PDB file of C-alpha atoms in Angstrom:
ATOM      1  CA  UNK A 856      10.283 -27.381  55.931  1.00  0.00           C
ATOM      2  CA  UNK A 857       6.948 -28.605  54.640  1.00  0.00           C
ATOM      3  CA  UNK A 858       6.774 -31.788  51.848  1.00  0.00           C
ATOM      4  CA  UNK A 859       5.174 -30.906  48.217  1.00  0.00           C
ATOM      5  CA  UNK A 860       1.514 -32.615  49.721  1.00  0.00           C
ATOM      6  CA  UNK A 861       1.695 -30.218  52.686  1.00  0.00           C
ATOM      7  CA  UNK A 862       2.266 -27.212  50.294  1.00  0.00           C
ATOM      8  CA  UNK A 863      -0.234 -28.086  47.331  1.00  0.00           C
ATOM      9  CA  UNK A 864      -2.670 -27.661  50.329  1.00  0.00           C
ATOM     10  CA  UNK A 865      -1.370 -24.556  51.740  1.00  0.00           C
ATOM     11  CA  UNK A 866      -1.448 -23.379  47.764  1.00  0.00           C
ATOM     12  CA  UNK A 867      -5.083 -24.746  47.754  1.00  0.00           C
ATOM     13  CA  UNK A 868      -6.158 -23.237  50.984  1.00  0.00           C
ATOM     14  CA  UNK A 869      -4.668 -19.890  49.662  1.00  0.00           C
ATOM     15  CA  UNK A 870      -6.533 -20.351  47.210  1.00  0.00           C
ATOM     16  CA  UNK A 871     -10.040 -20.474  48.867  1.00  0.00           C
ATOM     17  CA  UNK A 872      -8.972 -17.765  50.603  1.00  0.00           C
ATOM     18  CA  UNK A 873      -9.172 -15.315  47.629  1.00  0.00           C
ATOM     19  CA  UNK A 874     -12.367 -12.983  48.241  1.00  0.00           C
ATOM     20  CA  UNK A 875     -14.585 -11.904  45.491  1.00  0.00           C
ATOM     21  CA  UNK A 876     -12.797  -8.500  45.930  1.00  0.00           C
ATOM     22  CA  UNK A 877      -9.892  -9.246  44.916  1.00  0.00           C
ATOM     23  CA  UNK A 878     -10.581 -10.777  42.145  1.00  0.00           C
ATOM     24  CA  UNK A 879     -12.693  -7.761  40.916  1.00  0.00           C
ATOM     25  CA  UNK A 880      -9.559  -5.516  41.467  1.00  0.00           C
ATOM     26  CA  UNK A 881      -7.618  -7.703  39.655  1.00  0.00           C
ATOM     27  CA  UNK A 882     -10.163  -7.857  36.958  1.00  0.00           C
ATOM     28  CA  UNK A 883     -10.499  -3.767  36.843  1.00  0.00           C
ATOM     29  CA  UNK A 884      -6.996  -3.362  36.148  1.00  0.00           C
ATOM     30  CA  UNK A 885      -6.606  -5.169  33.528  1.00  0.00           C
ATOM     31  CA  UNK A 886      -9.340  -3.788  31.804  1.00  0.00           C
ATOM     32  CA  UNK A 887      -8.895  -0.215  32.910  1.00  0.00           C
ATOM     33  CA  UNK A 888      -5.133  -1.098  30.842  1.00  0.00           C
ATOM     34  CA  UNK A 889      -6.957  -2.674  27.852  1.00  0.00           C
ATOM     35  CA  UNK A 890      -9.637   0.233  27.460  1.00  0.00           C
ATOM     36  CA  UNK A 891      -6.348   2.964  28.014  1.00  0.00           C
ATOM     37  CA  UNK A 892      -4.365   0.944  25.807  1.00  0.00           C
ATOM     38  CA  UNK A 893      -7.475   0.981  23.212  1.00  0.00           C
ATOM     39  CA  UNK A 894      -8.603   4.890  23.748  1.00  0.00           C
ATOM     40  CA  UNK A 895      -4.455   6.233  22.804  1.00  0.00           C
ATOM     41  CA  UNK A 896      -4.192   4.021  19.715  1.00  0.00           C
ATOM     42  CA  UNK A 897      -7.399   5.297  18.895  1.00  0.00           C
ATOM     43  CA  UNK A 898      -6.179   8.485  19.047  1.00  0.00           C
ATOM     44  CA  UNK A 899      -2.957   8.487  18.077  1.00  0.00           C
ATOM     45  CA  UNK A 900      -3.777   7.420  15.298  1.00  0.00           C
ATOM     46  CA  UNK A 901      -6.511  10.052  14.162  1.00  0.00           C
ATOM     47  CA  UNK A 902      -3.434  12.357  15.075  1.00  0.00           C
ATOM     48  CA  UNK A 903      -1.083  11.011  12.782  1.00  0.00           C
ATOM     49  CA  UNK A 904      -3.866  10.986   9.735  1.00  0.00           C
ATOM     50  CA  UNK A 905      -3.415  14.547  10.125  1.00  0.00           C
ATOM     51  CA  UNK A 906       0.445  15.064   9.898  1.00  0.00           C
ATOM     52  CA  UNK A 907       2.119  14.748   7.172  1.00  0.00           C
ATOM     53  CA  UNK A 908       4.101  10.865   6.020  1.00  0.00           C
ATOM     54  CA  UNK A 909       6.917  11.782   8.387  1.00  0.00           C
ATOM     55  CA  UNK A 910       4.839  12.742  11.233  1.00  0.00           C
ATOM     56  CA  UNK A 911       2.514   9.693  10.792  1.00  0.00           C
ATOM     57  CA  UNK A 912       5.304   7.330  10.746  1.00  0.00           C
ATOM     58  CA  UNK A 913       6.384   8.757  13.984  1.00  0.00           C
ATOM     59  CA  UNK A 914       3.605   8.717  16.073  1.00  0.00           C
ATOM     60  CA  UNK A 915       2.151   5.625  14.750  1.00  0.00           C
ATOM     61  CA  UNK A 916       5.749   3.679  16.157  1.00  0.00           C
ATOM     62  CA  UNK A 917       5.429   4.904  19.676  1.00  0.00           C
ATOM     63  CA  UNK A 918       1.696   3.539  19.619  1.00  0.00           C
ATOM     64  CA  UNK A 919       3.133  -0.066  20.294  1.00  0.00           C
ATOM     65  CA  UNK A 920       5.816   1.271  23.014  1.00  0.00           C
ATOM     66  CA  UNK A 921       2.684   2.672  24.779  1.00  0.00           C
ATOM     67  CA  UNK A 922       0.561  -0.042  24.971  1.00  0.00           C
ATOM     68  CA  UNK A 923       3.002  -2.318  25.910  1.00  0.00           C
ATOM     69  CA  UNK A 924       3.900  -0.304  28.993  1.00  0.00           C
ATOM     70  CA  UNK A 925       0.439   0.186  29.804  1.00  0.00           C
ATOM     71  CA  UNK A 926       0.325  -3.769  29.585  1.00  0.00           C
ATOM     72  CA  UNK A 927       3.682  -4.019  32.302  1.00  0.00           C
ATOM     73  CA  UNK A 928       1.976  -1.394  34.924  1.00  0.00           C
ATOM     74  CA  UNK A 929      -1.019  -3.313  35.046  1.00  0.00           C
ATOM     75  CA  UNK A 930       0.899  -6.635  35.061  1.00  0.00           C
ATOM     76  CA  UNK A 931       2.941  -5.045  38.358  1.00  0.00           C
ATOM     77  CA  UNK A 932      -0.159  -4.437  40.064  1.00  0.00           C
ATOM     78  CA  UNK A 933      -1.586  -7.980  39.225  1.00  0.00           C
ATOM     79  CA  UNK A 934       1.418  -9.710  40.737  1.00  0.00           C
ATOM     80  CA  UNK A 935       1.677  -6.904  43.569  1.00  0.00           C
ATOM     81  CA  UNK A 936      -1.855  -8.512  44.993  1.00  0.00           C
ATOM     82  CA  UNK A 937      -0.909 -11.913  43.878  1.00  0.00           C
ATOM     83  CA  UNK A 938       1.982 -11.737  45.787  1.00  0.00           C
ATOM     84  CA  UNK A 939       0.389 -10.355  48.807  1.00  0.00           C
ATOM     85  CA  UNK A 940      -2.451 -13.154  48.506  1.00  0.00           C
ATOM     86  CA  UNK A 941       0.223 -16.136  47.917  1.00  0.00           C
ATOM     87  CA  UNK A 942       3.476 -15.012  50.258  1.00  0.00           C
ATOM     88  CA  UNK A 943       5.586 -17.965  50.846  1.00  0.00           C
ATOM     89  CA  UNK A 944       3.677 -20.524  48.003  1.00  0.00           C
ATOM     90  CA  UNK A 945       4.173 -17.352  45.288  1.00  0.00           C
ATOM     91  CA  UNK A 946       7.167 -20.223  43.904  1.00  0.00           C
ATOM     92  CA  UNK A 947       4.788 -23.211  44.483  1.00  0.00           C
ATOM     93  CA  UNK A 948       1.999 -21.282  42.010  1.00  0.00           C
ATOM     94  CA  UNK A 949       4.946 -20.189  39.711  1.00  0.00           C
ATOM     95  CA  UNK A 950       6.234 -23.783  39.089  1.00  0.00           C
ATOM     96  CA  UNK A 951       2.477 -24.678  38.504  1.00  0.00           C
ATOM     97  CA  UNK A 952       2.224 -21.546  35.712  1.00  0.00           C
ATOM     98  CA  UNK A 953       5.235 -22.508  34.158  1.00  0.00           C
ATOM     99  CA  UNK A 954       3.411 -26.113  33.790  1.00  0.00           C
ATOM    100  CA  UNK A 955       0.286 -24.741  32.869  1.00  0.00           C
ATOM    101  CA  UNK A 956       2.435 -22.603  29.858  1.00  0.00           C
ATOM    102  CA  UNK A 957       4.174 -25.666  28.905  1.00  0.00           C
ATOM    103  CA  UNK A 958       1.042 -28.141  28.530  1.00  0.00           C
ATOM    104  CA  UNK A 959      -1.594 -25.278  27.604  1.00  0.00           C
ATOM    105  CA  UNK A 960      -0.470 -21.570  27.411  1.00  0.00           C
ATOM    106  CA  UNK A 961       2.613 -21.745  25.553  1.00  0.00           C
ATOM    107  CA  UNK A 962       1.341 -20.384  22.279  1.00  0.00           C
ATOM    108  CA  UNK A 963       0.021 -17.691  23.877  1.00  0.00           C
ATOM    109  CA  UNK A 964       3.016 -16.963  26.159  1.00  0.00           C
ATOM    110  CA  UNK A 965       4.672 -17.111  23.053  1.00  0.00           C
ATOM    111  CA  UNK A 966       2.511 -14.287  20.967  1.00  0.00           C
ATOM    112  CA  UNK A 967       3.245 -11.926  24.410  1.00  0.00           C
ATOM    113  CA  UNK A 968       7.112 -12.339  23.808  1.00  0.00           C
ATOM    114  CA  UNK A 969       6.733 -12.004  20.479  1.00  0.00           C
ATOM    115  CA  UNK A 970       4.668  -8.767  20.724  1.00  0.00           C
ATOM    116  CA  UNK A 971       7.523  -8.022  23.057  1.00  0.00           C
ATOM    117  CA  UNK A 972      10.619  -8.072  20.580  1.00  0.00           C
ATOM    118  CA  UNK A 973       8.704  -6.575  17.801  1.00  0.00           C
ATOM    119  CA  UNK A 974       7.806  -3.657  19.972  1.00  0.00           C
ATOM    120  CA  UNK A 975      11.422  -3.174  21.640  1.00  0.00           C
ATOM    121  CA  UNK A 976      13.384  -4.692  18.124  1.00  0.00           C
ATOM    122  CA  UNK A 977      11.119  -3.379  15.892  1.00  0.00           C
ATOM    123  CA  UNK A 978      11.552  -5.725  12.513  1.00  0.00           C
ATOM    124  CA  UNK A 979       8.472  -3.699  11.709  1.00  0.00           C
ATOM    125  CA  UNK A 980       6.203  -1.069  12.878  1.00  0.00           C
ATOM    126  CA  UNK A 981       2.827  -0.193  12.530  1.00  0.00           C
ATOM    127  CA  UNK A 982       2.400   1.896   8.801  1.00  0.00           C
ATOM    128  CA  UNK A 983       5.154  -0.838   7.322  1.00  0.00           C
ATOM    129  CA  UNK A 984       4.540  -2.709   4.088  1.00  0.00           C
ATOM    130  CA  UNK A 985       5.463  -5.894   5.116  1.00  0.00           C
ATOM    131  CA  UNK A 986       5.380  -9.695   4.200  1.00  0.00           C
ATOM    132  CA  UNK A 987       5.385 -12.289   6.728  1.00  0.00           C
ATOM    133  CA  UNK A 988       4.354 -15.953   6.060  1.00  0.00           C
ATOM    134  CA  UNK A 989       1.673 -16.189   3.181  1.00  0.00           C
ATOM    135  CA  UNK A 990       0.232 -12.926   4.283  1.00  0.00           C
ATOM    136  CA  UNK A 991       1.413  -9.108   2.526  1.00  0.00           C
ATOM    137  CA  UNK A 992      -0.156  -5.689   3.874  1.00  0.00           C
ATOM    138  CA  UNK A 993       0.245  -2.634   5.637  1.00  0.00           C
ATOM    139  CA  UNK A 994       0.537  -3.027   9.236  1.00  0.00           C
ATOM    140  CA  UNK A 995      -2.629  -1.475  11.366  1.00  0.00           C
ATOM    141  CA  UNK A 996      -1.835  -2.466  14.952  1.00  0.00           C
ATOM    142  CA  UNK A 997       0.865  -4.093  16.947  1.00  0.00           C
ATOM    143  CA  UNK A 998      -0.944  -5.740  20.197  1.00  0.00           C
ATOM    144  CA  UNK A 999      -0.470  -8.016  22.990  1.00  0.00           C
ATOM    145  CA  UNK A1000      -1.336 -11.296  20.989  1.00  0.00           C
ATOM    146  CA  UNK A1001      -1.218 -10.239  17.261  1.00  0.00           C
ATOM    147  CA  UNK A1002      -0.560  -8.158  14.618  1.00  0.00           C
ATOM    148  CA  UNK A1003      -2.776  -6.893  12.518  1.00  0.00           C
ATOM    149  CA  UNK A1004      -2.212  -5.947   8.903  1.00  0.00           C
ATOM    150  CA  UNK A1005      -4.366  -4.934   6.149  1.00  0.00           C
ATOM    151  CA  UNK A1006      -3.836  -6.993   2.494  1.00  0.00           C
ATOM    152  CA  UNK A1007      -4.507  -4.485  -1.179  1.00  0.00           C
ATOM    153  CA  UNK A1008      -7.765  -6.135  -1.028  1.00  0.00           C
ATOM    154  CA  UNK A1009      -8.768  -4.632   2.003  1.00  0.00           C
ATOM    155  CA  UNK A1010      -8.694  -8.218   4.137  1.00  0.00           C
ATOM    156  CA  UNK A1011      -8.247  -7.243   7.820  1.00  0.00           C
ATOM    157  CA  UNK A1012      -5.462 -10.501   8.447  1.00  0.00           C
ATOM    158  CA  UNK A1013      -4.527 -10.916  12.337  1.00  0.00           C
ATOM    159  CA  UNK A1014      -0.966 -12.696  12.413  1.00  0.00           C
ATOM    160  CA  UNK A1015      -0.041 -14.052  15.741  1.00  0.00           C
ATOM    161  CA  UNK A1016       3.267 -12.256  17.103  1.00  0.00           C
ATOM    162  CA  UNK A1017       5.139 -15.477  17.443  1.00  0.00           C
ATOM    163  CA  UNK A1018       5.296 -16.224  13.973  1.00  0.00           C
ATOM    164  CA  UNK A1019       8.134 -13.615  14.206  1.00  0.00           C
ATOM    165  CA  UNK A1020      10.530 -16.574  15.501  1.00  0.00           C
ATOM    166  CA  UNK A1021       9.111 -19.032  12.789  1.00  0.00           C
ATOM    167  CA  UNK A1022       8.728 -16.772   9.423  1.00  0.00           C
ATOM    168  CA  UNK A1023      11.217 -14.127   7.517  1.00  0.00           C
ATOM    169  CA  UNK A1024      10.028 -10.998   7.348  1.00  0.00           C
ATOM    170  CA  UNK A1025      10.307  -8.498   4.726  1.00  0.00           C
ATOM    171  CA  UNK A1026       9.380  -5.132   5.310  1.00  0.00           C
ATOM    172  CA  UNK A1027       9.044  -2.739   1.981  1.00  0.00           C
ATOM    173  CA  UNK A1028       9.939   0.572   3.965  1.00  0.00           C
ATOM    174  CA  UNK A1029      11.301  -0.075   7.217  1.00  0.00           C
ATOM    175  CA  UNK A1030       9.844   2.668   9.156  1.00  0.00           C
ATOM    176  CA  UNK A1031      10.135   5.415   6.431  1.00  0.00           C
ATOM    177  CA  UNK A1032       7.622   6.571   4.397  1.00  0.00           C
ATOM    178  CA  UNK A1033       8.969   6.515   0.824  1.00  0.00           C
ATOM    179  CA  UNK A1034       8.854   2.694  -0.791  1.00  0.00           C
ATOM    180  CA  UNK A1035      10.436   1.303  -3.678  1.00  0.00           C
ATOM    181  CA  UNK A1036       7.757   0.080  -6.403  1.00  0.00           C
ATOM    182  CA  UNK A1037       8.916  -1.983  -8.690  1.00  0.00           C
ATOM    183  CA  UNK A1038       6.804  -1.641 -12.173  1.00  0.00           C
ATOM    184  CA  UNK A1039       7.061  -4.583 -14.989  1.00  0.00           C
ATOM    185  CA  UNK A1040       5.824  -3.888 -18.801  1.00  0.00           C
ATOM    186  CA  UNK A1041       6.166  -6.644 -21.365  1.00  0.00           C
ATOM    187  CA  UNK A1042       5.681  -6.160 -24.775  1.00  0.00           C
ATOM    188  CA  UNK A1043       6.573  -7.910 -28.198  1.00  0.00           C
ATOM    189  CA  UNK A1044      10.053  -9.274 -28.470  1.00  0.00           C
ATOM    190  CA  UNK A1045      10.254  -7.269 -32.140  1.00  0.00           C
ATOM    191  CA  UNK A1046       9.487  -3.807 -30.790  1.00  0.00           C
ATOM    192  CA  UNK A1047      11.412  -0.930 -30.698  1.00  0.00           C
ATOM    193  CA  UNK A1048      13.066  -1.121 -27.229  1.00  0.00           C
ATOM    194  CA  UNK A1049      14.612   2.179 -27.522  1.00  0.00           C
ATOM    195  CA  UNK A1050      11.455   4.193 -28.316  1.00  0.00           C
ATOM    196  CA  UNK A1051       9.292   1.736 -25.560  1.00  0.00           C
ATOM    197  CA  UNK A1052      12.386   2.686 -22.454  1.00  0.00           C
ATOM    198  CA  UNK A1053      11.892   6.505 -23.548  1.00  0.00           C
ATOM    199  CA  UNK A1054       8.142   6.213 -23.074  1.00  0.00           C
ATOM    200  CA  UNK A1055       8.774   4.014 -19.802  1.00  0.00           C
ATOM    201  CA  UNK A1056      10.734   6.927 -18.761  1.00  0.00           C
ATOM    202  CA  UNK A1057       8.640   9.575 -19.414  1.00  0.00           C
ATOM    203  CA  UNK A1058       5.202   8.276 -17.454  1.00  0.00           C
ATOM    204  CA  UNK A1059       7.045   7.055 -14.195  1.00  0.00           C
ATOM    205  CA  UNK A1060       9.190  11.017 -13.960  1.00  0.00           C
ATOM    206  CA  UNK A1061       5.902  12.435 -14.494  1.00  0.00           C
ATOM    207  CA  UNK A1062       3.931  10.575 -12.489  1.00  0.00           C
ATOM    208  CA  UNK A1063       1.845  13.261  -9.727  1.00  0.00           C
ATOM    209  CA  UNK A1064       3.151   9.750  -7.162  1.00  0.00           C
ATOM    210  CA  UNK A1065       6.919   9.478  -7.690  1.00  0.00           C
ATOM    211  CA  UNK A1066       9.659  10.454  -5.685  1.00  0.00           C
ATOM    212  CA  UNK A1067      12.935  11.297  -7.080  1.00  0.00           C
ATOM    213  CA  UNK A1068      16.043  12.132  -5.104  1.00  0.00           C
ATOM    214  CA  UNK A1069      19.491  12.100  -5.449  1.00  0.00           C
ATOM    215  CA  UNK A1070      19.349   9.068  -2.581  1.00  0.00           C
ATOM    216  CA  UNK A1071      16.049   7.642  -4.283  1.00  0.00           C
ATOM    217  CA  UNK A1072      16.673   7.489  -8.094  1.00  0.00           C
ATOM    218  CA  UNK A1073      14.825   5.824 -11.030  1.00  0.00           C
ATOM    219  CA  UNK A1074      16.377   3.028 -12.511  1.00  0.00           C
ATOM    220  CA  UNK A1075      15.212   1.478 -15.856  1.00  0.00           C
ATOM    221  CA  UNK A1076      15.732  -2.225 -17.274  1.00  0.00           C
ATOM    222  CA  UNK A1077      14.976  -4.164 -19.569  1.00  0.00           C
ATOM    223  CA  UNK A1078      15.585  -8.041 -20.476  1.00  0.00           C
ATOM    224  CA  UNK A1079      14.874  -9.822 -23.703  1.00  0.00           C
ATOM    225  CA  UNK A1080      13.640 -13.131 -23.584  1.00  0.00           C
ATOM    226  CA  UNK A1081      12.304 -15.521 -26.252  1.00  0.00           C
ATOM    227  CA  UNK A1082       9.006 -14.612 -26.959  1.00  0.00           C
ATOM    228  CA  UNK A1083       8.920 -10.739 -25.401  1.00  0.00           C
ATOM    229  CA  UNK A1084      10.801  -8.050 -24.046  1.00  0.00           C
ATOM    230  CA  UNK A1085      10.403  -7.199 -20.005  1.00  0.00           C
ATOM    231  CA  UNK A1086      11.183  -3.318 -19.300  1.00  0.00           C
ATOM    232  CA  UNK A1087      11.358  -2.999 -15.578  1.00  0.00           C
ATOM    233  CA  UNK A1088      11.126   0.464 -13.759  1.00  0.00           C
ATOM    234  CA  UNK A1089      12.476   0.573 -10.221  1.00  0.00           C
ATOM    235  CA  UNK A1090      10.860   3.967  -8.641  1.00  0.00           C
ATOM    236  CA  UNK A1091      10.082   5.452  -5.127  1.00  0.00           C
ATOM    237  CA  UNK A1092       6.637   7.023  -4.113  1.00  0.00           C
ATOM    238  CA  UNK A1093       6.655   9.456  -1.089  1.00  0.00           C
ATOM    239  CA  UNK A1094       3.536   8.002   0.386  1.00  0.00           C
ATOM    240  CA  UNK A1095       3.791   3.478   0.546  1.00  0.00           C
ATOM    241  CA  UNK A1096       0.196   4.232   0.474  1.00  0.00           C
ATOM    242  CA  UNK A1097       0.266   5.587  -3.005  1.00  0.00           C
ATOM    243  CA  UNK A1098       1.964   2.324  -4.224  1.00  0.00           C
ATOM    244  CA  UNK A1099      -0.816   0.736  -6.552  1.00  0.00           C
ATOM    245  CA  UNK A1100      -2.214   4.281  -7.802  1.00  0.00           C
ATOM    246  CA  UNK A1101       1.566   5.172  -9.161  1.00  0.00           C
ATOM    247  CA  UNK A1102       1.647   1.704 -10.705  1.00  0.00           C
ATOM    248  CA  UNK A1103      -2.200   1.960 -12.135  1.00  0.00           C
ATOM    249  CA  UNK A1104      -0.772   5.759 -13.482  1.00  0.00           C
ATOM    250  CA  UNK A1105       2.293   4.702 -15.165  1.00  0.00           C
ATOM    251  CA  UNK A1106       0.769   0.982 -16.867  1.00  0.00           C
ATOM    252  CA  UNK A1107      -2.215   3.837 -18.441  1.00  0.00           C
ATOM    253  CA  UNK A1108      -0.345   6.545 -19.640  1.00  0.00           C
ATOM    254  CA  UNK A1109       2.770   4.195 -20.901  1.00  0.00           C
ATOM    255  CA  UNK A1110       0.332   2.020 -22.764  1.00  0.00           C
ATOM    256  CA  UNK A1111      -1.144   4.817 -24.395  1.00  0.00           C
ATOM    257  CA  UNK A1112       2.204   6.091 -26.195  1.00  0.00           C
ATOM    258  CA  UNK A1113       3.182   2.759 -26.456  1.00  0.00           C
ATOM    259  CA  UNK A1114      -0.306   2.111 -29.013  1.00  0.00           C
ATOM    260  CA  UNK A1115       0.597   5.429 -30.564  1.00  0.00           C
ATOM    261  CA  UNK A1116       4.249   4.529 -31.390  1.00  0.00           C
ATOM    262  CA  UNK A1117       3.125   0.963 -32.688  1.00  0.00           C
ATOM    263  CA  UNK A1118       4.548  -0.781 -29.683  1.00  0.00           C
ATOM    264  CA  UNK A1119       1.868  -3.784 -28.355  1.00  0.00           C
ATOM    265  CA  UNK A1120       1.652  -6.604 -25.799  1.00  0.00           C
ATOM    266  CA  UNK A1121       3.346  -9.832 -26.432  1.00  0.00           C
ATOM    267  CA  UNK A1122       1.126 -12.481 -28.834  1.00  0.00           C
ATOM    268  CA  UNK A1123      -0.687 -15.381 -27.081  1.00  0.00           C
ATOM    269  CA  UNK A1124       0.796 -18.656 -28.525  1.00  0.00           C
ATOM    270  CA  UNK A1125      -2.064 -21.020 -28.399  1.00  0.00           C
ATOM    271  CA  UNK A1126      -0.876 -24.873 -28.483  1.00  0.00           C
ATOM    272  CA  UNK A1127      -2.488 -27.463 -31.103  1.00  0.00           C
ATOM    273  CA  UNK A1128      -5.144 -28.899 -28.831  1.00  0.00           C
ATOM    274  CA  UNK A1129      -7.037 -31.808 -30.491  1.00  0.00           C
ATOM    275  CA  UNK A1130     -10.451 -31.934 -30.460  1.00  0.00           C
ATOM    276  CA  UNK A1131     -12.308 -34.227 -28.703  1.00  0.00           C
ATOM    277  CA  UNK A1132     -13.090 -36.397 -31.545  1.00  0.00           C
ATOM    278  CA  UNK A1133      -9.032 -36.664 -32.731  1.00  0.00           C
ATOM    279  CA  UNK A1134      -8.186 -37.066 -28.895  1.00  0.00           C
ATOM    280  CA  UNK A1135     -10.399 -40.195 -28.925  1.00  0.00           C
ATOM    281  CA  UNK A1136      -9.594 -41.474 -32.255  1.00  0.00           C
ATOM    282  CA  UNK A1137      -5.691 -40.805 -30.895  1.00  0.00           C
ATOM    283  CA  UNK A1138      -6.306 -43.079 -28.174  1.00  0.00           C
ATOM    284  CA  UNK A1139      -8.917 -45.800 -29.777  1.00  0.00           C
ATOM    285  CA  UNK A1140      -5.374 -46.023 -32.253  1.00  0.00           C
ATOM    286  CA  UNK A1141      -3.094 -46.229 -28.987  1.00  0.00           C
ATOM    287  CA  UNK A1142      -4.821 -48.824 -27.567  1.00  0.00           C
ATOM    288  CA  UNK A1143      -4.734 -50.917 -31.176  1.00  0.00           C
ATOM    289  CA  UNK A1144      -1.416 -50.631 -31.404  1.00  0.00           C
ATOM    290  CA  UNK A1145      -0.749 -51.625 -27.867  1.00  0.00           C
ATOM    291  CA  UNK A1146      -2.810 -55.025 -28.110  1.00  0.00           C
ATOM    292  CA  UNK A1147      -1.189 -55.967 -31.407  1.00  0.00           C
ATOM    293  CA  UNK A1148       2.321 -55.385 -29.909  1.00  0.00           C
ATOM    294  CA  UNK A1149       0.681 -57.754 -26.973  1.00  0.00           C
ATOM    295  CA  UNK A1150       0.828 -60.423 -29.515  1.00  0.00           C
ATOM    296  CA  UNK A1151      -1.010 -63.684 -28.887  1.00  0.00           C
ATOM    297  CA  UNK A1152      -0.751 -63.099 -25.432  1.00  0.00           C
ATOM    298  CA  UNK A1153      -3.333 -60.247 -25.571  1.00  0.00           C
ATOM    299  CA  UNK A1154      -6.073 -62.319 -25.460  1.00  0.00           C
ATOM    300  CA  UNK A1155      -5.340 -64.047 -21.892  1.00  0.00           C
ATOM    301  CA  UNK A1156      -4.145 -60.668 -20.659  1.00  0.00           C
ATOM    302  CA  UNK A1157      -8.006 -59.313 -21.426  1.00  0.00           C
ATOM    303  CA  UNK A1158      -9.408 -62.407 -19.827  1.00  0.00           C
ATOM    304  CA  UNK A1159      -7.732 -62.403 -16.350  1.00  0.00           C
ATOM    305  CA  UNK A1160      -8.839 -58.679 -16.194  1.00  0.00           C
TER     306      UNK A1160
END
């Protein structure tokens, strides 16, 4: 049995014993798997642009599955001429890689798990709506490292995988391709709530985007508060991508019957606000009032200032 100083210089030895070959094979594999990983996504998912929702939700949540496996054959081969190179001190170099995640690599051996669960758990998929942290978008890509979504503003956000273990996540549609939209209207707490829910009604059923099924129904509210009246709509569209055109549809064409049938858009109460010449005269009165209730004392108070 050798002591640790005997081994740390077997480990280093082994280590100058690594040719230049080696580390080239090493090198090719892993990017022979990123460039395969890279060319299938690619396209996979100019495939599923051309199937219909259903079909595109389906091939876009094996995309991840792939990748990942890609990822764990070149990872075998890796280790398989590690191992070969290393023998015996493989444990030696292990306890020093488990150090070297600890101190250095952790947040990046945590984005791996990470990519890991979400890929095999699958909280979301690639073409979900989802919300995690401060960031809300469709999802693009699921890789190694990070996610990647894209935000209604067309911001390409890349959200490290670990923030899976640290930050809720709400997904809109879960892996389908239908998505609830939820659609709020406000309008003057004296209107004619009947006449505004019928015209609610009417533009969301009729909308070219909505989708209506006995499992997928359209629900209207409405809540009156003290200065308006909020009519909510609660409505499906077959396509998540379709979410801000069906809500862009209904707000037009509901706002156009709603002008016709006399129906408008809460007032604006605007507060009091002095002018500038009241606010000062306010204060310049303030300020009297506080020295005389001073008293004689004022004066001292001003002098130690």
């Amino acid at each position: 049995m050798v002591d640790g100083d005997t081994s740390r210089e077997q480990l280093l030895e082994t280590f100058r014993s690594i040719d230049t070959q080696t580390l080239i094979t090493m090198a090719l594999i892993f990017l022979i798997a990123y460039v395969l990983g890279r060319v299938i996504t690619s396209l996979l998912l100019k495939l599923s642009e051309k199937l219909s929702h259903t079909g595109r939700i389906k091939v876009e949540v094996i995309i991840p599955i792939i990748k990942f496996v890609i990822y764990l054959i070149a990872f075998y081969f890796i280790f398989r001429e590690i191992f070969k190179i290393f023998g015996p001190e493989i444990f030696l170099l292990a306890g020093l890689l488990g150090a070297a995640i600890g101190f250095g690599l952790k947040d990046l051996f945590s984005d791996i798990v990470g990519g890991l669960v979400i890929t095999f758990e699958k909280p979301y998929q690639i073409g979900d709506k989802i919300s995690i942290g401060n960031y809300f978008g469709e999802v693009t890509d699921i890789g190694l490292r990070a996610t990647k979504l894209i935000t209604p503003d067309a911001n390409v956000v890349t959200a490290p995988n670990s923030l899976i273990f640290k930050e809720t996540v709400a997904s809109a549609n879960y892996g389908v391709s239908e998505m609830m939209v939820v659609i709020d209207l406000y309008i003057a707490g004296e209107s004619h709530v009947e006449t505004a829910m019928k015209i609610l009604w009417e533009a969301v059923v009729s909308s070219k985007y909505v989708y209506i099924s006995r499992e997928r129904p359209v629900v209207l509210l409405h809540k009156a508060l003290p200065f308006y009246t909020r009519l909510r709509a609660k409505a499906y569209v077959n396509d998540l991508r379709d979410q801000f055109k069906f809500e862009s549809d209904v707000h037009t064409r509901a706002w156009v019957e709603f002008q016709k049938n006399g129906i408008r858009a809460p007032q604006l109460h605007i507060l009091n606000i002095p002018s500038i010449e009241e606010k000062y005269e306010s204060e310049a009165t303030t300020r009297r009032n506080l020295g005389s209730n001073l008293g004689p004392n004022a004066g001292d108070l001003k002098d130690s200032r």
